[in-house]
């Protein structure tokens, strides 16, 4: 008994061994802050290992900072009904099932077999036909001596985590797309109203100039020029109307609806353009951004596959058992004289002409590919945040300038019209001032929409919003 216990203990100890290296994180030489947060400061770099970083999965309803109830409702509706989100959710389920299947290989495989046969069997007399009723069960268990199966389970678990973070990435992208399309729709509606107002103003001017022409005050060329300007302004109205319909249809698809009208809330000019963005650090991208975290899990999974490939070069040990009964009919079946067998098997690769070694080399190469992709994802994530931060900073400056330009252009248009009515200046001067006023209004709306879109892009780029230091500490305490 002691001998059997010792043998079993030895097998269990050996069973705990795993071929291959355990993943110990990836080292990065990263900036300690984003350059665009403090453009005048010198960027300092520091070495960071990813295995020391605590993943941050705090849920942030960042879009509520706009205080637009309609936008909040649309995003919540997209969460429930968007088909891409549903597809991503199914991907997570499939990855979980794949992990369950892989884990099952660690357990004994049990098979039952039943058979009823009629024929002239060898053990019977020649020419005599009999029945044979046979029932059996078998057990097969591969002793995972070198950790081949456990490494594959590690890989499947890493695949599951990568898929789950991929799902999180889809949801973050969904919020970004809904918000960006919503703001583009607000922009199109605002520009549509500006175009309508401009067309009405120019139509009124046409009527005034026609009346003055009838009185012989102005030449016919003024009538023609004013009519041309009206048709140009009127032609812009259906362009923005078309944009509104197309954006509504695009937003409907994101919401999981049939294409159709979509309600909007706070107008573009009343949106919040001065969101308070806490200082972020590049390290937080490693902890929050789904594509970065998913890329590291792909490295982890491939590291495990290297270990499994190495274990394939070592002997495989398995245990098997068989038991059954046989008789000429069901009534005669009995366990008093069963069929049985117990045994073990060891299979070692001998001559494979380097095939197993080359498979290890392939998995090693794939691991390096996964590592390079991970590093590239991190570099790209930092660059993306830097680009968006400079977009936000410079667009705010442009909006200030555009506001002044609009104010001056509208004032110049008014004064030019007064000068024209008094015969001090030509109609061409008034047309130029009118064009500049219209362009200034459109430019301001474009910049406003661009700033809102940049905020949305920043939400996506930093991995789903941002927390203040106090909020971040509170979120980690509740995890």
Short mmCIF file of C-alpha atoms in Angstrom, two decimals, residues 88-96 157-171 289-291 293-295 297:
data_model
loop_
_atom_site.label_atom_id
_atom_site.label_comp_id
_atom_site.label_asym_id
_atom_site.label_seq_id
_atom_site.Cartn_x
_atom_site.Cartn_y
_atom_site.Cartn_z
CA UNK A 88 -18.74 40.35 -30.15
CA UNK A 89 -20.70 38.87 -27.24
CA UNK A 90 -21.08 35.60 -29.14
CA UNK A 91 -17.32 35.59 -29.74
CA UNK A 92 -16.81 35.68 -25.97
CA UNK A 93 -19.20 32.74 -25.51
CA UNK A 94 -17.34 30.73 -28.14
CA UNK A 95 -14.01 31.44 -26.44
CA UNK A 96 -15.44 30.26 -23.11
CA UNK A 157 -7.65 31.07 -21.21
CA UNK A 158 -5.54 33.86 -22.70
CA UNK A 159 -7.63 33.68 -25.89
CA UNK A 160 -10.75 34.08 -23.76
CA UNK A 161 -9.35 37.14 -22.00
CA UNK A 162 -8.26 38.65 -25.32
CA UNK A 163 -11.77 38.06 -26.67
CA UNK A 164 -13.38 39.62 -23.60
CA UNK A 165 -11.23 42.71 -23.96
CA UNK A 166 -12.04 42.68 -27.65
CA UNK A 167 -15.72 42.83 -26.66
CA UNK A 168 -14.97 45.73 -24.32
CA UNK A 169 -13.22 47.44 -27.23
CA UNK A 170 -16.28 46.95 -29.43
CA UNK A 171 -18.49 48.56 -26.79
CA UNK A 289 -7.13 50.33 -23.28
CA UNK A 290 -8.77 47.08 -24.50
CA UNK A 291 -6.74 46.60 -27.66
CA UNK A 293 -4.58 44.51 -22.99
CA UNK A 294 -5.92 42.08 -25.61
CA UNK A 295 -2.61 42.27 -27.50
CA UNK A 297 -3.03 38.35 -23.77
#
